PDB file of C-alpha atoms in Angstrom:
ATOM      1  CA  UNK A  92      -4.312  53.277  14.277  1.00 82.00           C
ATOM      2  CA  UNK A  93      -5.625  52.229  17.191  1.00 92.00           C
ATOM      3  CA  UNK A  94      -6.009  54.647  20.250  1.00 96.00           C
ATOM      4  CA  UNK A  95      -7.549  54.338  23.905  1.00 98.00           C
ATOM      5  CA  UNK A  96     -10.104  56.566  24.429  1.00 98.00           C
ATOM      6  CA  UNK A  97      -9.484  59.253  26.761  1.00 97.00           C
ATOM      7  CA  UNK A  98     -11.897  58.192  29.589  1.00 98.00           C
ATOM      8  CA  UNK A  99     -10.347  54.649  29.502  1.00 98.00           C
ATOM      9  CA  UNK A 100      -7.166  56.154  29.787  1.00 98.00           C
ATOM     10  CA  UNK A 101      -8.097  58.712  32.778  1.00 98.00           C
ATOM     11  CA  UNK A 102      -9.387  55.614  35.147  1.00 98.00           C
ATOM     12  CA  UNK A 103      -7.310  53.281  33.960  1.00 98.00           C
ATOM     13  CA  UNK A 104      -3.718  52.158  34.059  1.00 98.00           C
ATOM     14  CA  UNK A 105      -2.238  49.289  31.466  1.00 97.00           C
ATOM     15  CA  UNK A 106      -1.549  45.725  32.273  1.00 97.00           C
ATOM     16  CA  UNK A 107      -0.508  44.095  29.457  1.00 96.00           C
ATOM     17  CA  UNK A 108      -1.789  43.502  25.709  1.00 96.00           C
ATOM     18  CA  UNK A 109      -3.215  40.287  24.616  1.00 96.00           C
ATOM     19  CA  UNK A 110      -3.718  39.280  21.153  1.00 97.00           C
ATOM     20  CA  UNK A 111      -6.930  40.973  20.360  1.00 98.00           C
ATOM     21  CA  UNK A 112      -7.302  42.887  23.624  1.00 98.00           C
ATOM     22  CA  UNK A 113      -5.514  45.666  25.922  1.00 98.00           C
ATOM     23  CA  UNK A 114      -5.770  44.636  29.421  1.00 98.00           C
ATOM     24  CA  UNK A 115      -6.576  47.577  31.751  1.00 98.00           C
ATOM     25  CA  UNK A 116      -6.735  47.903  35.583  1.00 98.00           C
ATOM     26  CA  UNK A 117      -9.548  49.719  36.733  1.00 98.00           C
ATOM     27  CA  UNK A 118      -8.618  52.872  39.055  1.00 98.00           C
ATOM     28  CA  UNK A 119     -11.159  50.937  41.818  1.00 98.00           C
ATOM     29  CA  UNK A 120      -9.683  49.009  44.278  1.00 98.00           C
ATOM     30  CA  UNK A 121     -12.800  48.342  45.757  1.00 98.00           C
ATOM     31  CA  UNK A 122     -13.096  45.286  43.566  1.00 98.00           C
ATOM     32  CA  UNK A 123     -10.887  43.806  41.357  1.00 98.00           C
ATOM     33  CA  UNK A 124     -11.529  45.222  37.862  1.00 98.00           C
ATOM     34  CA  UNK A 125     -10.055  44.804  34.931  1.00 98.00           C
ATOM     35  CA  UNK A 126     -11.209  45.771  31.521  1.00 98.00           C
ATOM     36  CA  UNK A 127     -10.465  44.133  27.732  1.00 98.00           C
ATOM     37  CA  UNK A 128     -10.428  46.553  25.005  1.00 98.00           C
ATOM     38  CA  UNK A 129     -10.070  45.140  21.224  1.00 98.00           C
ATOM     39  CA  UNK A 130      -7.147  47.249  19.874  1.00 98.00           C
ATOM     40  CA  UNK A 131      -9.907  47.918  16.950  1.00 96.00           C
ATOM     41  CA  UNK A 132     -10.778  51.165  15.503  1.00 93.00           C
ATOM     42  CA  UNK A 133     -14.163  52.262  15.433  1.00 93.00           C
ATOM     43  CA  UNK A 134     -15.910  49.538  17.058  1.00 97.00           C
ATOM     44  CA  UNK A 135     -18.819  50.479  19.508  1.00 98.00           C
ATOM     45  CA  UNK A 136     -20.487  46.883  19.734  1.00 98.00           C
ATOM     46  CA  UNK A 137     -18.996  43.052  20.212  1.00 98.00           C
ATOM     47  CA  UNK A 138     -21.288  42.271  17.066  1.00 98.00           C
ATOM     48  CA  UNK A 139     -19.125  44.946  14.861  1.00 98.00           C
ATOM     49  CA  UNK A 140     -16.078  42.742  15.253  1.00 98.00           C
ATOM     50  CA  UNK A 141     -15.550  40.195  12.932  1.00 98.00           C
ATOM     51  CA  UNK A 142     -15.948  36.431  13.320  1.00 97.00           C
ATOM     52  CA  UNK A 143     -12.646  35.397  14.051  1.00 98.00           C
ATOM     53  CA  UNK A 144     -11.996  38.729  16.431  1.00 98.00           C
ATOM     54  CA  UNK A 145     -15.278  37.743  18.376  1.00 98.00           C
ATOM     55  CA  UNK A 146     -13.743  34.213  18.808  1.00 98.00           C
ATOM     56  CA  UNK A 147     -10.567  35.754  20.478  1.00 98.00           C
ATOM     57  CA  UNK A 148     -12.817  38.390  22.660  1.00 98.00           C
ATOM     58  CA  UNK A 149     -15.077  35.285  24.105  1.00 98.00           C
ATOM     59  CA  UNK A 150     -11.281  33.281  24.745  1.00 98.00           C
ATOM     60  CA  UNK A 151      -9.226  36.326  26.375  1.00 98.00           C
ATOM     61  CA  UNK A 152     -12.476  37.513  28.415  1.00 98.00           C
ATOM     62  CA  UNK A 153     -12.939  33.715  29.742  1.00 98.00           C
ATOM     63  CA  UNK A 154      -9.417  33.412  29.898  1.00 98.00           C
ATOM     64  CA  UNK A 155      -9.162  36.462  32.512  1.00 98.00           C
ATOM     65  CA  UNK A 156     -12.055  36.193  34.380  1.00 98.00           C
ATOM     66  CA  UNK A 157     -11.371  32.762  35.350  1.00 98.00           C
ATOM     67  CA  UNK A 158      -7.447  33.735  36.043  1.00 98.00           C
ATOM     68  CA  UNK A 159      -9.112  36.360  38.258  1.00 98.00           C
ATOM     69  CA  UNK A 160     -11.488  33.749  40.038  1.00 98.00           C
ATOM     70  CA  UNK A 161      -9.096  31.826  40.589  1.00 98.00           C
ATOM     71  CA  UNK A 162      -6.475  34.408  42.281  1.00 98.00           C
ATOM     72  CA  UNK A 163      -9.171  36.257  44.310  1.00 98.00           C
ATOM     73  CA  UNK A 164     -11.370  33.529  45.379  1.00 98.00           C
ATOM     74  CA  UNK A 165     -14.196  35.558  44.058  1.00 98.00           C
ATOM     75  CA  UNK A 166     -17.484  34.319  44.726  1.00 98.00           C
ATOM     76  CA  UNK A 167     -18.890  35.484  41.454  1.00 98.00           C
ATOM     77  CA  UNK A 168     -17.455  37.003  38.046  1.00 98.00           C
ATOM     78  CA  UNK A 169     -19.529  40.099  36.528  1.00 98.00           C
ATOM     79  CA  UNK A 170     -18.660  40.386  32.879  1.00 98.00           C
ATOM     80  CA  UNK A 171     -19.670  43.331  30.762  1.00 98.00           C
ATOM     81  CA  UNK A 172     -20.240  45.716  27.713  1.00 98.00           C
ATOM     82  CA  UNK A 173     -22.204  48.161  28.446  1.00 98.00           C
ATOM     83  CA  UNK A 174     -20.464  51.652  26.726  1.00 97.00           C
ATOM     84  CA  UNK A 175     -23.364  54.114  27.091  1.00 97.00           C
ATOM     85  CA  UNK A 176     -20.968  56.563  28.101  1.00 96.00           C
ATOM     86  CA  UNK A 177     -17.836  55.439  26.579  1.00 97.00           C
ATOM     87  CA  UNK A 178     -18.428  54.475  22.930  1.00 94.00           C
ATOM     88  CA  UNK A 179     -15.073  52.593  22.788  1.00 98.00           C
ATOM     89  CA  UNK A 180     -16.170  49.083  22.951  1.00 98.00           C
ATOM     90  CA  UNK A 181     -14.857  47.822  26.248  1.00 98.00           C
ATOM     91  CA  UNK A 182     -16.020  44.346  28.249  1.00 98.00           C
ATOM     92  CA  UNK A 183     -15.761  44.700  31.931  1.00 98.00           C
ATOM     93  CA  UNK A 184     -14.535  41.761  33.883  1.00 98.00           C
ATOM     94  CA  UNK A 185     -15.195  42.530  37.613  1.00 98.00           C
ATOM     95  CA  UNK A 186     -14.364  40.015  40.841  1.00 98.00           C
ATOM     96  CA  UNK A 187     -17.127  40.398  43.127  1.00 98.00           C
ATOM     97  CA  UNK A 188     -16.997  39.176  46.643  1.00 98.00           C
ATOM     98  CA  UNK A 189     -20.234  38.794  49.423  1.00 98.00           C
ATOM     99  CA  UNK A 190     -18.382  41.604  51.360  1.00 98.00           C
ATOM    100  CA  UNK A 191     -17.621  44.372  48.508  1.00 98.00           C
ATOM    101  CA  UNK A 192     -19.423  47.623  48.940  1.00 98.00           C
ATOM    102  CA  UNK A 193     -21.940  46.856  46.319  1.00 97.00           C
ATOM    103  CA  UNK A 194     -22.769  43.293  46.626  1.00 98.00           C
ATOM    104  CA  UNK A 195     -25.327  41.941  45.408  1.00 97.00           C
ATOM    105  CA  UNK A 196     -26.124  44.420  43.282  1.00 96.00           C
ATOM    106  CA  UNK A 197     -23.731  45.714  40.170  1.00 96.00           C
ATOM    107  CA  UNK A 198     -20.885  48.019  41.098  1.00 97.00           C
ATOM    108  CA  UNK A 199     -21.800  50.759  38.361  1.00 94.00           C
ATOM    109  CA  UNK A 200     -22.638  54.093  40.046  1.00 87.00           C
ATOM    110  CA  UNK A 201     -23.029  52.079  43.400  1.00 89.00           C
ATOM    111  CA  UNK A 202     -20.434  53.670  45.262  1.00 95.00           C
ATOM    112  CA  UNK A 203     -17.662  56.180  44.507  1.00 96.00           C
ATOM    113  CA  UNK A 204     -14.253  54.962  42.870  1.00 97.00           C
ATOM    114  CA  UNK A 205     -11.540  54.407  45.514  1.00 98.00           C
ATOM    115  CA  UNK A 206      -8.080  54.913  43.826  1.00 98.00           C
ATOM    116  CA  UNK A 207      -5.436  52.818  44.559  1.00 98.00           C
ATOM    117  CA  UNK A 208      -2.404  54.552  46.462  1.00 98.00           C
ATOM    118  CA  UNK A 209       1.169  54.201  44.980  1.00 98.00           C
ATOM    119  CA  UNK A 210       2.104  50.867  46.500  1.00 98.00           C
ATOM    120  CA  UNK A 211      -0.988  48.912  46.383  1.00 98.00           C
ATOM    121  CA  UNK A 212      -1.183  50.442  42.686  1.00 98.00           C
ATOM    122  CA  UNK A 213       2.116  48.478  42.246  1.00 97.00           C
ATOM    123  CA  UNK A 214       1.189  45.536  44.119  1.00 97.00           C
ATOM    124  CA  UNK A 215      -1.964  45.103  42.145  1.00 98.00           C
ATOM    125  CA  UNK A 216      -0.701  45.317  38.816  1.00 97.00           C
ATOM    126  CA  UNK A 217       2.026  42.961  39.577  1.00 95.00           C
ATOM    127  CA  UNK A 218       0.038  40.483  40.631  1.00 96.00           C
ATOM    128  CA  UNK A 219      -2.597  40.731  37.292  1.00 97.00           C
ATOM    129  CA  UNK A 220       0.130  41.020  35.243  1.00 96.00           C
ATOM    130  CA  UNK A 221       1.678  37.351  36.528  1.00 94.00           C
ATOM    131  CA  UNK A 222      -1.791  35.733  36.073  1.00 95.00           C
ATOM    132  CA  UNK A 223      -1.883  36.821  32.443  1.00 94.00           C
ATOM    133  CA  UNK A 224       1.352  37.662  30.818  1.00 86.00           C
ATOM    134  CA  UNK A 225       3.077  34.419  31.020  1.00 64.00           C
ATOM    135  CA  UNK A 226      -0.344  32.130  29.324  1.00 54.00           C
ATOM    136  CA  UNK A 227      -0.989  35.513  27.918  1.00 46.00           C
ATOM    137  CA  UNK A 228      -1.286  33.485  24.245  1.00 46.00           C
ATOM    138  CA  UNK A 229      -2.347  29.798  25.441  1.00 46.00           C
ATOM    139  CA  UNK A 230      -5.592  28.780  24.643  1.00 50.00           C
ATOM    140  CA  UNK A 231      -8.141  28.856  27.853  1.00 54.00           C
ATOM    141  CA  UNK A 232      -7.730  25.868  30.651  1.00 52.00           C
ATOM    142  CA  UNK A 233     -10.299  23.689  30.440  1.00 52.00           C
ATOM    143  CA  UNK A 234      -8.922  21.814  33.505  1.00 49.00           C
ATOM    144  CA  UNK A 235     -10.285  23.949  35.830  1.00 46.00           C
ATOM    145  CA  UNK A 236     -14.056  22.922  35.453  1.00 42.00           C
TER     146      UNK A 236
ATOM    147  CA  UNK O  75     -31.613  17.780  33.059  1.00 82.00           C
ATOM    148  CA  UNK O  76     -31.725  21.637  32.456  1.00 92.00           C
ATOM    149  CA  UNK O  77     -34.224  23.273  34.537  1.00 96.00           C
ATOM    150  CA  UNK O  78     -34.864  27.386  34.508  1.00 98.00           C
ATOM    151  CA  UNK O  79     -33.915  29.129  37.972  1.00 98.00           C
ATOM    152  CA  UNK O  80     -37.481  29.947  39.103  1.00 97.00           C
ATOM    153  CA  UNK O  81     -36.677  33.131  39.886  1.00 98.00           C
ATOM    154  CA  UNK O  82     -36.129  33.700  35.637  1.00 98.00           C
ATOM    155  CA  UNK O  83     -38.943  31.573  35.204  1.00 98.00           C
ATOM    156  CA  UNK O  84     -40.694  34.193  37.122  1.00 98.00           C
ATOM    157  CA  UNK O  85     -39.523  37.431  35.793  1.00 98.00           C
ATOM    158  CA  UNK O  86     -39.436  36.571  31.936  1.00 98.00           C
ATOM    159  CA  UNK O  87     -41.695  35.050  29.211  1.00 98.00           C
ATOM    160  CA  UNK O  88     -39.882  32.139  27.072  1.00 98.00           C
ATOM    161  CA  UNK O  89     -38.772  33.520  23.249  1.00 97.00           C
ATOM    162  CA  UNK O  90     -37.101  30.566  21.875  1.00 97.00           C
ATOM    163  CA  UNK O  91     -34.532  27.417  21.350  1.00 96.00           C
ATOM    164  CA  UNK O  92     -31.212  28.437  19.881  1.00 97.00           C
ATOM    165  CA  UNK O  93     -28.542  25.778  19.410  1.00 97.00           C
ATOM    166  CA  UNK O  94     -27.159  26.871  22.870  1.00 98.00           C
ATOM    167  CA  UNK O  95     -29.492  29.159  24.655  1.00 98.00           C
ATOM    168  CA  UNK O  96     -33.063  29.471  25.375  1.00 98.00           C
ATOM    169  CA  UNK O  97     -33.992  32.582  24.830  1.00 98.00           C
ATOM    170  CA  UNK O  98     -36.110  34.664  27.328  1.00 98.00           C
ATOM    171  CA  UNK O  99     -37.871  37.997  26.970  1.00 98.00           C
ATOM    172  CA  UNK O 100     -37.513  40.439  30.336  1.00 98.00           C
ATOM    173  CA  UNK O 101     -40.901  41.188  31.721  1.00 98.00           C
ATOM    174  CA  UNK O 102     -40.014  44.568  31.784  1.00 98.00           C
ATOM    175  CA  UNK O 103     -40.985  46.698  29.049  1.00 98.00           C
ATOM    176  CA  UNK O 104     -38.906  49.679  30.201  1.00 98.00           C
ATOM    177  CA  UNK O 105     -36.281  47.633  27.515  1.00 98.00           C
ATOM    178  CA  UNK O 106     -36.271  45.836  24.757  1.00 98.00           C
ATOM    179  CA  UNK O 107     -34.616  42.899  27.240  1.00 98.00           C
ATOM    180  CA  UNK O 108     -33.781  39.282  26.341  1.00 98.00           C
ATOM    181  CA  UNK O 109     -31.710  37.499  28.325  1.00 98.00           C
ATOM    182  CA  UNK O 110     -30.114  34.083  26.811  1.00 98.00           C
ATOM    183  CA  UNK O 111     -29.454  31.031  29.275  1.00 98.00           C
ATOM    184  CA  UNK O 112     -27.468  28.448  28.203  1.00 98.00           C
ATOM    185  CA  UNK O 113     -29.101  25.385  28.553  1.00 98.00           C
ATOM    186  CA  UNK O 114     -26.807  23.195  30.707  1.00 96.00           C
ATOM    187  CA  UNK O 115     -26.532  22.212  34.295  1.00 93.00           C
ATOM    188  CA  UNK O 116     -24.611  24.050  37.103  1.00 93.00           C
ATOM    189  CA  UNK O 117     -22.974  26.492  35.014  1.00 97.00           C
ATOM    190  CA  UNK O 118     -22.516  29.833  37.019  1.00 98.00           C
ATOM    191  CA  UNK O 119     -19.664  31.548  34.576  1.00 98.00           C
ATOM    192  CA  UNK O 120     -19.147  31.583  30.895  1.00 98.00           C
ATOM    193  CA  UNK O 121     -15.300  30.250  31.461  1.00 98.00           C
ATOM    194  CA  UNK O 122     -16.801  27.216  32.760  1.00 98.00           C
ATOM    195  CA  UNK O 123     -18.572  25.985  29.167  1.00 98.00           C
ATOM    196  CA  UNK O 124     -16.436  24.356  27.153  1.00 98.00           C
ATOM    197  CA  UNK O 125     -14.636  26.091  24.061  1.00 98.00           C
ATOM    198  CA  UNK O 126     -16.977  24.835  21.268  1.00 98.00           C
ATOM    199  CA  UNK O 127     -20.270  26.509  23.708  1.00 98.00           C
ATOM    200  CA  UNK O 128     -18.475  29.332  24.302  1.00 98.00           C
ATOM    201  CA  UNK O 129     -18.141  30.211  20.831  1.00 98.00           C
ATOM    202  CA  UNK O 130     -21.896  29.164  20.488  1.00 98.00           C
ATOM    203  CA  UNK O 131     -22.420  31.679  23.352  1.00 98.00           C
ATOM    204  CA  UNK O 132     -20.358  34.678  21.899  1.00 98.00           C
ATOM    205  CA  UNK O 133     -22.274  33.892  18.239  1.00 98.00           C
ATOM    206  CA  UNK O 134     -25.954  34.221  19.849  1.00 98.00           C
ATOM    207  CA  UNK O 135     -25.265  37.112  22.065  1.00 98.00           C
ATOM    208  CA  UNK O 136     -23.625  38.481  19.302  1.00 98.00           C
ATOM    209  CA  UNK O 137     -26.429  37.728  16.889  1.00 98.00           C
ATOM    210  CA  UNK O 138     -29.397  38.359  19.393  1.00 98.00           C
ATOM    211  CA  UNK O 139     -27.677  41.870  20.051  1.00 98.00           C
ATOM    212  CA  UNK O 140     -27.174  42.684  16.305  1.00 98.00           C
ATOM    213  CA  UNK O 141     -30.893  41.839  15.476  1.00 98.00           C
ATOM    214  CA  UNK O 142     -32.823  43.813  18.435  1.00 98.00           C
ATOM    215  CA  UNK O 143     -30.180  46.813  17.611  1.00 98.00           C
ATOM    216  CA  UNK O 144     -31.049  46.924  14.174  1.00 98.00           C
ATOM    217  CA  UNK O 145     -35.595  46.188  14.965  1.00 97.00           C
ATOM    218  CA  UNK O 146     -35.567  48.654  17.840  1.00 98.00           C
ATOM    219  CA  UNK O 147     -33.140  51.137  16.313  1.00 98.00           C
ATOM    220  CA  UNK O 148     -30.948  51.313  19.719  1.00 98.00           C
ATOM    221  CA  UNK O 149     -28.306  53.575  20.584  1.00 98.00           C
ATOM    222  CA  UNK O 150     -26.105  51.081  22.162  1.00 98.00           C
ATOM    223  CA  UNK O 151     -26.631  47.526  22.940  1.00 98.00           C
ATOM    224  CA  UNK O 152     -25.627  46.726  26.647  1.00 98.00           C
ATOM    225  CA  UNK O 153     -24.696  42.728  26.771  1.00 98.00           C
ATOM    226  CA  UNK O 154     -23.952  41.167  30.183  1.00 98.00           C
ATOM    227  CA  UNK O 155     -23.320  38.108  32.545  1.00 98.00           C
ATOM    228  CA  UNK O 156     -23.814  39.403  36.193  1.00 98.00           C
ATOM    229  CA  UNK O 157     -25.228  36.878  37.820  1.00 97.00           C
ATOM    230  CA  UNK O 158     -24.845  37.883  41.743  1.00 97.00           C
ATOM    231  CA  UNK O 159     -28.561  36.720  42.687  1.00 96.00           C
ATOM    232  CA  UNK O 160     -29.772  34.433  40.508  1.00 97.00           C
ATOM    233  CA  UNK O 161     -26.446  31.473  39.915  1.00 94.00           C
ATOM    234  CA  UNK O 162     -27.711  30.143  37.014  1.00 98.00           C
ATOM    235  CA  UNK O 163     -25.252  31.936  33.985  1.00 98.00           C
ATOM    236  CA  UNK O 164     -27.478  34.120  32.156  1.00 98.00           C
ATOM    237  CA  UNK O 165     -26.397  36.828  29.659  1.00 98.00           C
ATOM    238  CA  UNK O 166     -28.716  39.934  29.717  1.00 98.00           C
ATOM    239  CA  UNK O 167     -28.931  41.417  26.108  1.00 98.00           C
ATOM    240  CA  UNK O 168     -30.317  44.822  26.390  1.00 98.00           C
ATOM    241  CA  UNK O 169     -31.962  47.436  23.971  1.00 98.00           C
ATOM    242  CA  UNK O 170     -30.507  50.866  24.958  1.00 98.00           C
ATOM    243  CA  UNK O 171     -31.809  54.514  23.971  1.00 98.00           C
ATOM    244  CA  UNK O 172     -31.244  58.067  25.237  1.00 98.00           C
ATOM    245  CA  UNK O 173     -34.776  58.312  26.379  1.00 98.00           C
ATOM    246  CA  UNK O 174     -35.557  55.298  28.430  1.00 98.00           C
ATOM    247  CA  UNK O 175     -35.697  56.040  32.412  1.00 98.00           C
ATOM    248  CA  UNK O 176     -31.911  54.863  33.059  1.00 97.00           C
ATOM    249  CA  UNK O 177     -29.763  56.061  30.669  1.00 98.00           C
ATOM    250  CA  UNK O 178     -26.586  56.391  30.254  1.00 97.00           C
ATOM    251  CA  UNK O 179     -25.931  54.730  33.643  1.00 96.00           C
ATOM    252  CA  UNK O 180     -26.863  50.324  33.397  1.00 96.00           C
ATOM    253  CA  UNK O 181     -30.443  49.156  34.074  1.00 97.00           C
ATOM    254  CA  UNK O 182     -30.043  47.023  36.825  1.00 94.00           C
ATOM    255  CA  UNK O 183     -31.380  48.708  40.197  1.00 87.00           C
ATOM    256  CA  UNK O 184     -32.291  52.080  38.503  1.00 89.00           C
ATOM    257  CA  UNK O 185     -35.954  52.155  38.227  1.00 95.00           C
ATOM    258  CA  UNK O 186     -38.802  49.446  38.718  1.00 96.00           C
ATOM    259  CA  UNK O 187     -39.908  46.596  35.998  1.00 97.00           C
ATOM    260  CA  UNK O 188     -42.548  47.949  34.241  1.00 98.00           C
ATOM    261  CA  UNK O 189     -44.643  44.555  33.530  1.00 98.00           C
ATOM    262  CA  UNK O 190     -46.110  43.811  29.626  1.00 98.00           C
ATOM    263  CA  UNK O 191     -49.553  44.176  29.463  1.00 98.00           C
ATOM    264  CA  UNK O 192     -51.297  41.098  28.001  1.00 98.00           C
ATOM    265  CA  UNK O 193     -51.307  43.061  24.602  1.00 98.00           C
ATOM    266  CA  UNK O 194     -47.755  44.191  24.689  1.00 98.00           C
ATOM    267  CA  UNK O 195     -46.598  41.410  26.109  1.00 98.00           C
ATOM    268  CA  UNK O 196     -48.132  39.067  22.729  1.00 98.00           C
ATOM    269  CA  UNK O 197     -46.764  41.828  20.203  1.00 98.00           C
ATOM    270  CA  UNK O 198     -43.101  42.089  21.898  1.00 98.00           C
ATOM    271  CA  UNK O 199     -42.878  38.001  22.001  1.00 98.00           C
ATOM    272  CA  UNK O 200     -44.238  38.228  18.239  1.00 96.00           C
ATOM    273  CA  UNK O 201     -41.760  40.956  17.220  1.00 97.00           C
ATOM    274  CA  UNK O 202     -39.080  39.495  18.998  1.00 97.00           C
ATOM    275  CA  UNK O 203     -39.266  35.579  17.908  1.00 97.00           C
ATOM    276  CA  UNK O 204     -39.985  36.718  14.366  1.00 95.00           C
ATOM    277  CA  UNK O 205     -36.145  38.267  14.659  1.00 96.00           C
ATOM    278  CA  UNK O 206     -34.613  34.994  15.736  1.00 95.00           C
ATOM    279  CA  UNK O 207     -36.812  32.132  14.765  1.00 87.00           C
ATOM    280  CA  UNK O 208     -36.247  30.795  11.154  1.00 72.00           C
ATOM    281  CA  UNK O 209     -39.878  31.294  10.181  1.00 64.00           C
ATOM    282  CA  UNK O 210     -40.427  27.662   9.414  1.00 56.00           C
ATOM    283  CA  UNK O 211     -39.863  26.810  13.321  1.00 61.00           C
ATOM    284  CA  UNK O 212     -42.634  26.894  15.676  1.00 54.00           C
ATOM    285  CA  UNK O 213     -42.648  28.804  18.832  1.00 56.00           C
ATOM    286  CA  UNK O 214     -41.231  27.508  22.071  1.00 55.00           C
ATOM    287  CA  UNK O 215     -43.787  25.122  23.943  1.00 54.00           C
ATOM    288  CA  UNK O 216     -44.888  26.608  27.222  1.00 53.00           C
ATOM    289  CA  UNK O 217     -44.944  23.185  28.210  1.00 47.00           C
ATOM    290  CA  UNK O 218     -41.171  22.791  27.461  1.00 46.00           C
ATOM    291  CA  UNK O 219     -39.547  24.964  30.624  1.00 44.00           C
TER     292      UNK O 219
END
């Protein structure tokens, strides 16, 4: 039975669940963060999955991060697994932007989390949940190249 | 024609051809550190491959990352496509441990490269390459950057 780990649950809220991944919002709105979890148990590492899961991870994390690119303009997509503190496996797909507080450099432990108020909150998770909901089980554009 | 950004020309020693990625080692021996570029022309983000490199990409990360984790004995492998200074897409694939100078936060920023020694440097291109490199193969020409 699947189950968020309580850390990614803390700073995160829920956008939506995809068919290998839940789609998270980072707490941040200093950059536009979202992060894919595989609704897995037990799995610390992308290599742990199996083939076919890994397939669907590399689809749904290209599949966002160019949705995000796209919506935000970003001038460069930072995407991650890192877990050193969280053991869940969890890939970080980050829109980074010239003027962000941390660019060039990566955003972890760069500068302190800024939550998102009530509205924006609102606002924010509308507008992921639009970019990935309705395509939410299409196959990646290739158009956009 | 692909070409290596000079700056990862400058900061790594060549490992390898896979099918998709040359494979570079970090000249930093702070970490077990490869880093795998693709080798194709103006690619910045792993959404723009095509589908049939992206699963190439997801099965070397996934394979490079599985093989140093298992050598080095790592706590947690940290795999990542940043990319903010140097636009050619590159996917770090990093050896993590409780005792090395950065953990548990990510490597990038957190203390200085600590160059190979000529020694070090032959015995971590030996270890790694015999990981990935069917033994039959030869070694990646110098000459072939």
């Amino acid at each position: 039975m699947f189950a968020l780990h309580p850390q990614l649950q803390a700073d995160t809220f829920p956008v939506t669940d995809l068919q290998l991944c839940r789609v998270l919002l980072m707490n941040d709105c200093n950059y536009p963060w979202v992060i894919l979890v595989p609704r897995k148990d037990n799995i610390r590492e992308i290599h742990q999955l199996d083939g076919a899961e890994r397939q669907t991870l590399m689809d749904e994390m290209s599949n966002v991060a160019q949705k995000l690119e796209h919506a935000f303009s970003a001038k460069k997509m930072n995407v991650a697994a890192l877990g050193n503190m969280v053991p869940q496996l969890h890939v970080h797909v980050v829109a980074r932007f010239e003027e962000d507080p941390a660019w060039p450099t990566p955003i972890w432990g760069k500068v302190p989390a800024k939550p998102y108020d009530e509205q924006s909150k609102a606002l924010m998770l509308e507008r992921v949940r639009s970019l990935l909901v309705p395509e939410a089980d299409m196959p990646l554009q290739e158009a956009a190249q």
